[in-house]
Amino acid sequence: MAASASTVDLPEDKAYIAHHFNCPTCCAAGLSGGKQARCADGLRLWNLYQRAYQAHLRKG
């Protein structure tokens, strides 16, 4: 799942993006198609983003 215009205002999206583009491990994971893992901090932030995104979808 990629960030979209509908999720950019989520604080979890901003936190993950701020981390992602400053972390070589997470950048590589994003490009690997699921073959490389995110770093521990990136994985935590990604999971928070996923939960926030799902809650955002439920709100409609």
PDB file of N, CA and C in Angstrom, residues 7-56:
ATOM      1  N   THR A   7      -4.249  10.032   2.470  1.00  0.00           N
ATOM      2  CA  THR A   7      -3.607   9.685   3.742  1.00  0.00           C
ATOM      3  C   THR A   7      -2.532  10.668   4.183  1.00  0.00           C
ATOM      4  N   VAL A   8      -2.207  11.667   3.375  1.00  0.00           N
ATOM      5  CA  VAL A   8      -1.082  12.533   3.714  1.00  0.00           C
ATOM      6  C   VAL A   8      -1.310  13.379   4.961  1.00  0.00           C
ATOM      7  N   ASP A   9      -2.538  13.581   5.369  1.00  0.00           N
ATOM      8  CA  ASP A   9      -2.800  14.356   6.577  1.00  0.00           C
ATOM      9  C   ASP A   9      -2.745  13.523   7.847  1.00  0.00           C
ATOM     10  N   LEU A  10      -2.599  12.214   7.706  1.00  0.00           N
ATOM     11  CA  LEU A  10      -2.494  11.375   8.893  1.00  0.00           C
ATOM     12  C   LEU A  10      -1.130  11.582   9.543  1.00  0.00           C
ATOM     13  N   PRO A  11      -1.077  11.822  10.843  1.00  0.00           N
ATOM     14  CA  PRO A  11       0.219  11.986  11.507  1.00  0.00           C
ATOM     15  C   PRO A  11       1.106  10.749  11.345  1.00  0.00           C
ATOM     16  N   GLU A  12       0.483   9.579  11.296  1.00  0.00           N
ATOM     17  CA  GLU A  12       1.244   8.342  11.135  1.00  0.00           C
ATOM     18  C   GLU A  12       1.916   8.284   9.764  1.00  0.00           C
ATOM     19  N   ASP A  13       1.256   8.830   8.756  1.00  0.00           N
ATOM     20  CA  ASP A  13       1.843   8.893   7.414  1.00  0.00           C
ATOM     21  C   ASP A  13       3.051   9.818   7.429  1.00  0.00           C
ATOM     22  N   LYS A  14       2.892  10.987   8.024  1.00  0.00           N
ATOM     23  CA  LYS A  14       3.999  11.953   8.084  1.00  0.00           C
ATOM     24  C   LYS A  14       5.183  11.376   8.838  1.00  0.00           C
ATOM     25  N   ALA A  15       4.925  10.682   9.934  1.00  0.00           N
ATOM     26  CA  ALA A  15       6.015  10.097  10.728  1.00  0.00           C
ATOM     27  C   ALA A  15       6.737   9.018   9.936  1.00  0.00           C
ATOM     28  N   TYR A  16       5.977   8.166   9.264  1.00  0.00           N
ATOM     29  CA  TYR A  16       6.624   7.103   8.496  1.00  0.00           C
ATOM     30  C   TYR A  16       7.429   7.686   7.336  1.00  0.00           C
ATOM     31  N   ILE A  17       6.872   8.625   6.600  1.00  0.00           N
ATOM     32  CA  ILE A  17       7.571   9.224   5.458  1.00  0.00           C
ATOM     33  C   ILE A  17       8.844   9.928   5.919  1.00  0.00           C
ATOM     34  N   ALA A  18       8.774  10.647   7.029  1.00  0.00           N
ATOM     35  CA  ALA A  18       9.966  11.331   7.557  1.00  0.00           C
ATOM     36  C   ALA A  18      11.068  10.328   7.865  1.00  0.00           C
ATOM     37  N   HIS A  19      10.700   9.199   8.397  1.00  0.00           N
ATOM     38  CA  HIS A  19      11.685   8.160   8.702  1.00  0.00           C
ATOM     39  C   HIS A  19      12.170   7.484   7.423  1.00  0.00           C
ATOM     40  N   HIS A  20      11.241   7.069   6.606  1.00  0.00           N
ATOM     41  CA  HIS A  20      11.538   6.254   5.430  1.00  0.00           C
ATOM     42  C   HIS A  20      12.621   6.867   4.543  1.00  0.00           C
ATOM     43  N   PHE A  21      12.479   8.128   4.204  1.00  0.00           N
ATOM     44  CA  PHE A  21      13.405   8.742   3.255  1.00  0.00           C
ATOM     45  C   PHE A  21      14.750   9.108   3.875  1.00  0.00           C
ATOM     46  N   ASN A  22      14.889   8.856   5.159  1.00  0.00           N
ATOM     47  CA  ASN A  22      16.177   9.060   5.832  1.00  0.00           C
ATOM     48  C   ASN A  22      16.793   7.746   6.287  1.00  0.00           C
ATOM     49  N   CYS A  23      16.195   6.638   5.904  1.00  0.00           N
ATOM     50  CA  CYS A  23      16.665   5.327   6.337  1.00  0.00           C
ATOM     51  C   CYS A  23      16.962   4.457   5.119  1.00  0.00           C
ATOM     52  N   PRO A  24      18.232   4.162   4.855  1.00  0.00           N
ATOM     53  CA  PRO A  24      18.560   3.335   3.690  1.00  0.00           C
ATOM     54  C   PRO A  24      17.890   1.962   3.714  1.00  0.00           C
ATOM     55  N   THR A  25      17.726   1.393   4.891  1.00  0.00           N
ATOM     56  CA  THR A  25      17.094   0.074   5.000  1.00  0.00           C
ATOM     57  C   THR A  25      15.636   0.143   4.571  1.00  0.00           C
ATOM     58  N   CYS A  26      14.919   1.156   5.033  1.00  0.00           N
ATOM     59  CA  CYS A  26      13.507   1.287   4.680  1.00  0.00           C
ATOM     60  C   CYS A  26      13.332   1.693   3.218  1.00  0.00           C
ATOM     61  N   CYS A  27      14.234   2.518   2.696  1.00  0.00           N
ATOM     62  CA  CYS A  27      14.184   2.853   1.265  1.00  0.00           C
ATOM     63  C   CYS A  27      14.352   1.594   0.432  1.00  0.00           C
ATOM     64  N   ALA A  28      15.324   0.774   0.790  1.00  0.00           N
ATOM     65  CA  ALA A  28      15.559  -0.469   0.057  1.00  0.00           C
ATOM     66  C   ALA A  28      14.365  -1.406   0.188  1.00  0.00           C
ATOM     67  N   ALA A  29      13.778  -1.474   1.374  1.00  0.00           N
ATOM     68  CA  ALA A  29      12.606  -2.332   1.582  1.00  0.00           C
ATOM     69  C   ALA A  29      11.443  -1.873   0.709  1.00  0.00           C
ATOM     70  N   GLY A  30      11.271  -0.571   0.597  1.00  0.00           N
ATOM     71  CA  GLY A  30      10.194  -0.047  -0.223  1.00  0.00           C
ATOM     72  C   GLY A  30      10.345  -0.396  -1.698  1.00  0.00           C
ATOM     73  N   LEU A  31      11.575  -0.528  -2.142  1.00  0.00           N
ATOM     74  CA  LEU A  31      11.847  -0.845  -3.546  1.00  0.00           C
ATOM     75  C   LEU A  31      11.930  -2.338  -3.824  1.00  0.00           C
ATOM     76  N   SER A  32      11.981  -3.145  -2.773  1.00  0.00           N
ATOM     77  CA  SER A  32      12.264  -4.572  -2.948  1.00  0.00           C
ATOM     78  C   SER A  32      11.043  -5.437  -3.239  1.00  0.00           C
ATOM     79  N   GLY A  33       9.873  -4.858  -3.208  1.00  0.00           N
ATOM     80  CA  GLY A  33       8.669  -5.664  -3.443  1.00  0.00           C
ATOM     81  C   GLY A  33       8.437  -6.715  -2.370  1.00  0.00           C
ATOM     82  N   GLY A  34       8.805  -6.408  -1.141  1.00  0.00           N
ATOM     83  CA  GLY A  34       8.580  -7.317  -0.032  1.00  0.00           C
ATOM     84  C   GLY A  34       9.701  -8.298   0.226  1.00  0.00           C
ATOM     85  N   LYS A  35      10.794  -8.170  -0.516  1.00  0.00           N
ATOM     86  CA  LYS A  35      11.910  -9.110  -0.343  1.00  0.00           C
ATOM     87  C   LYS A  35      12.874  -8.692   0.755  1.00  0.00           C
ATOM     88  N   GLN A  36      12.866  -7.426   1.129  1.00  0.00           N
ATOM     89  CA  GLN A  36      13.748  -6.944   2.198  1.00  0.00           C
ATOM     90  C   GLN A  36      12.887  -6.339   3.295  1.00  0.00           C
ATOM     91  N   ALA A  37      13.297  -6.550   4.523  1.00  0.00           N
ATOM     92  CA  ALA A  37      12.542  -6.057   5.673  1.00  0.00           C
ATOM     93  C   ALA A  37      12.903  -4.605   5.980  1.00  0.00           C
ATOM     94  N   ARG A  38      11.949  -3.915   6.579  1.00  0.00           N
ATOM     95  CA  ARG A  38      12.221  -2.574   7.109  1.00  0.00           C
ATOM     96  C   ARG A  38      13.035  -2.715   8.388  1.00  0.00           C
ATOM     97  N   CYS A  39      13.669  -1.611   8.811  1.00  0.00           N
ATOM     98  CA  CYS A  39      14.370  -1.630  10.096  1.00  0.00           C
ATOM     99  C   CYS A  39      13.317  -1.696  11.210  1.00  0.00           C
ATOM    100  N   ALA A  40      13.734  -1.925  12.437  1.00  0.00           N
ATOM    101  CA  ALA A  40      12.786  -2.070  13.552  1.00  0.00           C
ATOM    102  C   ALA A  40      11.934  -0.820  13.736  1.00  0.00           C
ATOM    103  N   ASP A  41      12.550   0.354  13.698  1.00  0.00           N
ATOM    104  CA  ASP A  41      11.774   1.591  13.839  1.00  0.00           C
ATOM    105  C   ASP A  41      10.826   1.776  12.665  1.00  0.00           C
ATOM    106  N   GLY A  42      11.312   1.505  11.459  1.00  0.00           N
ATOM    107  CA  GLY A  42      10.473   1.637  10.273  1.00  0.00           C
ATOM    108  C   GLY A  42       9.300   0.681  10.295  1.00  0.00           C
ATOM    109  N   LEU A  43       9.524  -0.537  10.736  1.00  0.00           N
ATOM    110  CA  LEU A  43       8.444  -1.514  10.831  1.00  0.00           C
ATOM    111  C   LEU A  43       7.389  -1.061  11.833  1.00  0.00           C
ATOM    112  N   ARG A  44       7.824  -0.538  12.962  1.00  0.00           N
ATOM    113  CA  ARG A  44       6.881  -0.021  13.971  1.00  0.00           C
ATOM    114  C   ARG A  44       6.055   1.120  13.376  1.00  0.00           C
ATOM    115  N   LEU A  45       6.726   2.066  12.702  1.00  0.00           N
ATOM    116  CA  LEU A  45       6.024   3.199  12.105  1.00  0.00           C
ATOM    117  C   LEU A  45       5.092   2.744  10.976  1.00  0.00           C
ATOM    118  N   TRP A  46       5.537   1.777  10.190  1.00  0.00           N
ATOM    119  CA  TRP A  46       4.705   1.243   9.103  1.00  0.00           C
ATOM    120  C   TRP A  46       3.445   0.590   9.660  1.00  0.00           C
ATOM    121  N   ASN A  47       3.585  -0.183  10.729  1.00  0.00           N
ATOM    122  CA  ASN A  47       2.420  -0.831  11.342  1.00  0.00           C
ATOM    123  C   ASN A  47       1.448   0.195  11.908  1.00  0.00           C
ATOM    124  N   LEU A  48       1.979   1.267  12.516  1.00  0.00           N
ATOM    125  CA  LEU A  48       1.111   2.341  13.015  1.00  0.00           C
ATOM    126  C   LEU A  48       0.379   3.010  11.855  1.00  0.00           C
ATOM    127  N   TYR A  49       1.097   3.234  10.771  1.00  0.00           N
ATOM    128  CA  TYR A  49       0.481   3.827   9.587  1.00  0.00           C
ATOM    129  C   TYR A  49      -0.616   2.915   9.032  1.00  0.00           C
ATOM    130  N   GLN A  50      -0.345   1.622   8.936  1.00  0.00           N
ATOM    131  CA  GLN A  50      -1.336   0.680   8.409  1.00  0.00           C
ATOM    132  C   GLN A  50      -2.616   0.711   9.242  1.00  0.00           C
ATOM    133  N   ARG A  51      -2.469   0.725  10.569  1.00  0.00           N
ATOM    134  CA  ARG A  51      -3.653   0.771  11.447  1.00  0.00           C
ATOM    135  C   ARG A  51      -4.417   2.077  11.260  1.00  0.00           C
ATOM    136  N   ALA A  52      -3.684   3.195  11.182  1.00  0.00           N
ATOM    137  CA  ALA A  52      -4.337   4.493  10.991  1.00  0.00           C
ATOM    138  C   ALA A  52      -5.039   4.560   9.644  1.00  0.00           C
ATOM    139  N   TYR A  53      -4.413   4.001   8.633  1.00  0.00           N
ATOM    140  CA  TYR A  53      -5.001   3.987   7.290  1.00  0.00           C
ATOM    141  C   TYR A  53      -6.307   3.181   7.293  1.00  0.00           C
ATOM    142  N   GLN A  54      -6.294   2.017   7.926  1.00  0.00           N
ATOM    143  CA  GLN A  54      -7.508   1.204   7.989  1.00  0.00           C
ATOM    144  C   GLN A  54      -8.621   1.929   8.750  1.00  0.00           C
ATOM    145  N   ALA A  55      -8.264   2.621   9.829  1.00  0.00           N
ATOM    146  CA  ALA A  55      -9.259   3.391  10.584  1.00  0.00           C
ATOM    147  C   ALA A  55      -9.807   4.538   9.717  1.00  0.00           C
ATOM    148  N   HIS A  56      -8.935   5.156   8.947  1.00  0.00           N
ATOM    149  CA  HIS A  56      -9.325   6.236   8.045  1.00  0.00           C
ATOM    150  C   HIS A  56     -10.332   5.721   7.013  1.00  0.00           C
TER     151      HIS A  56
END
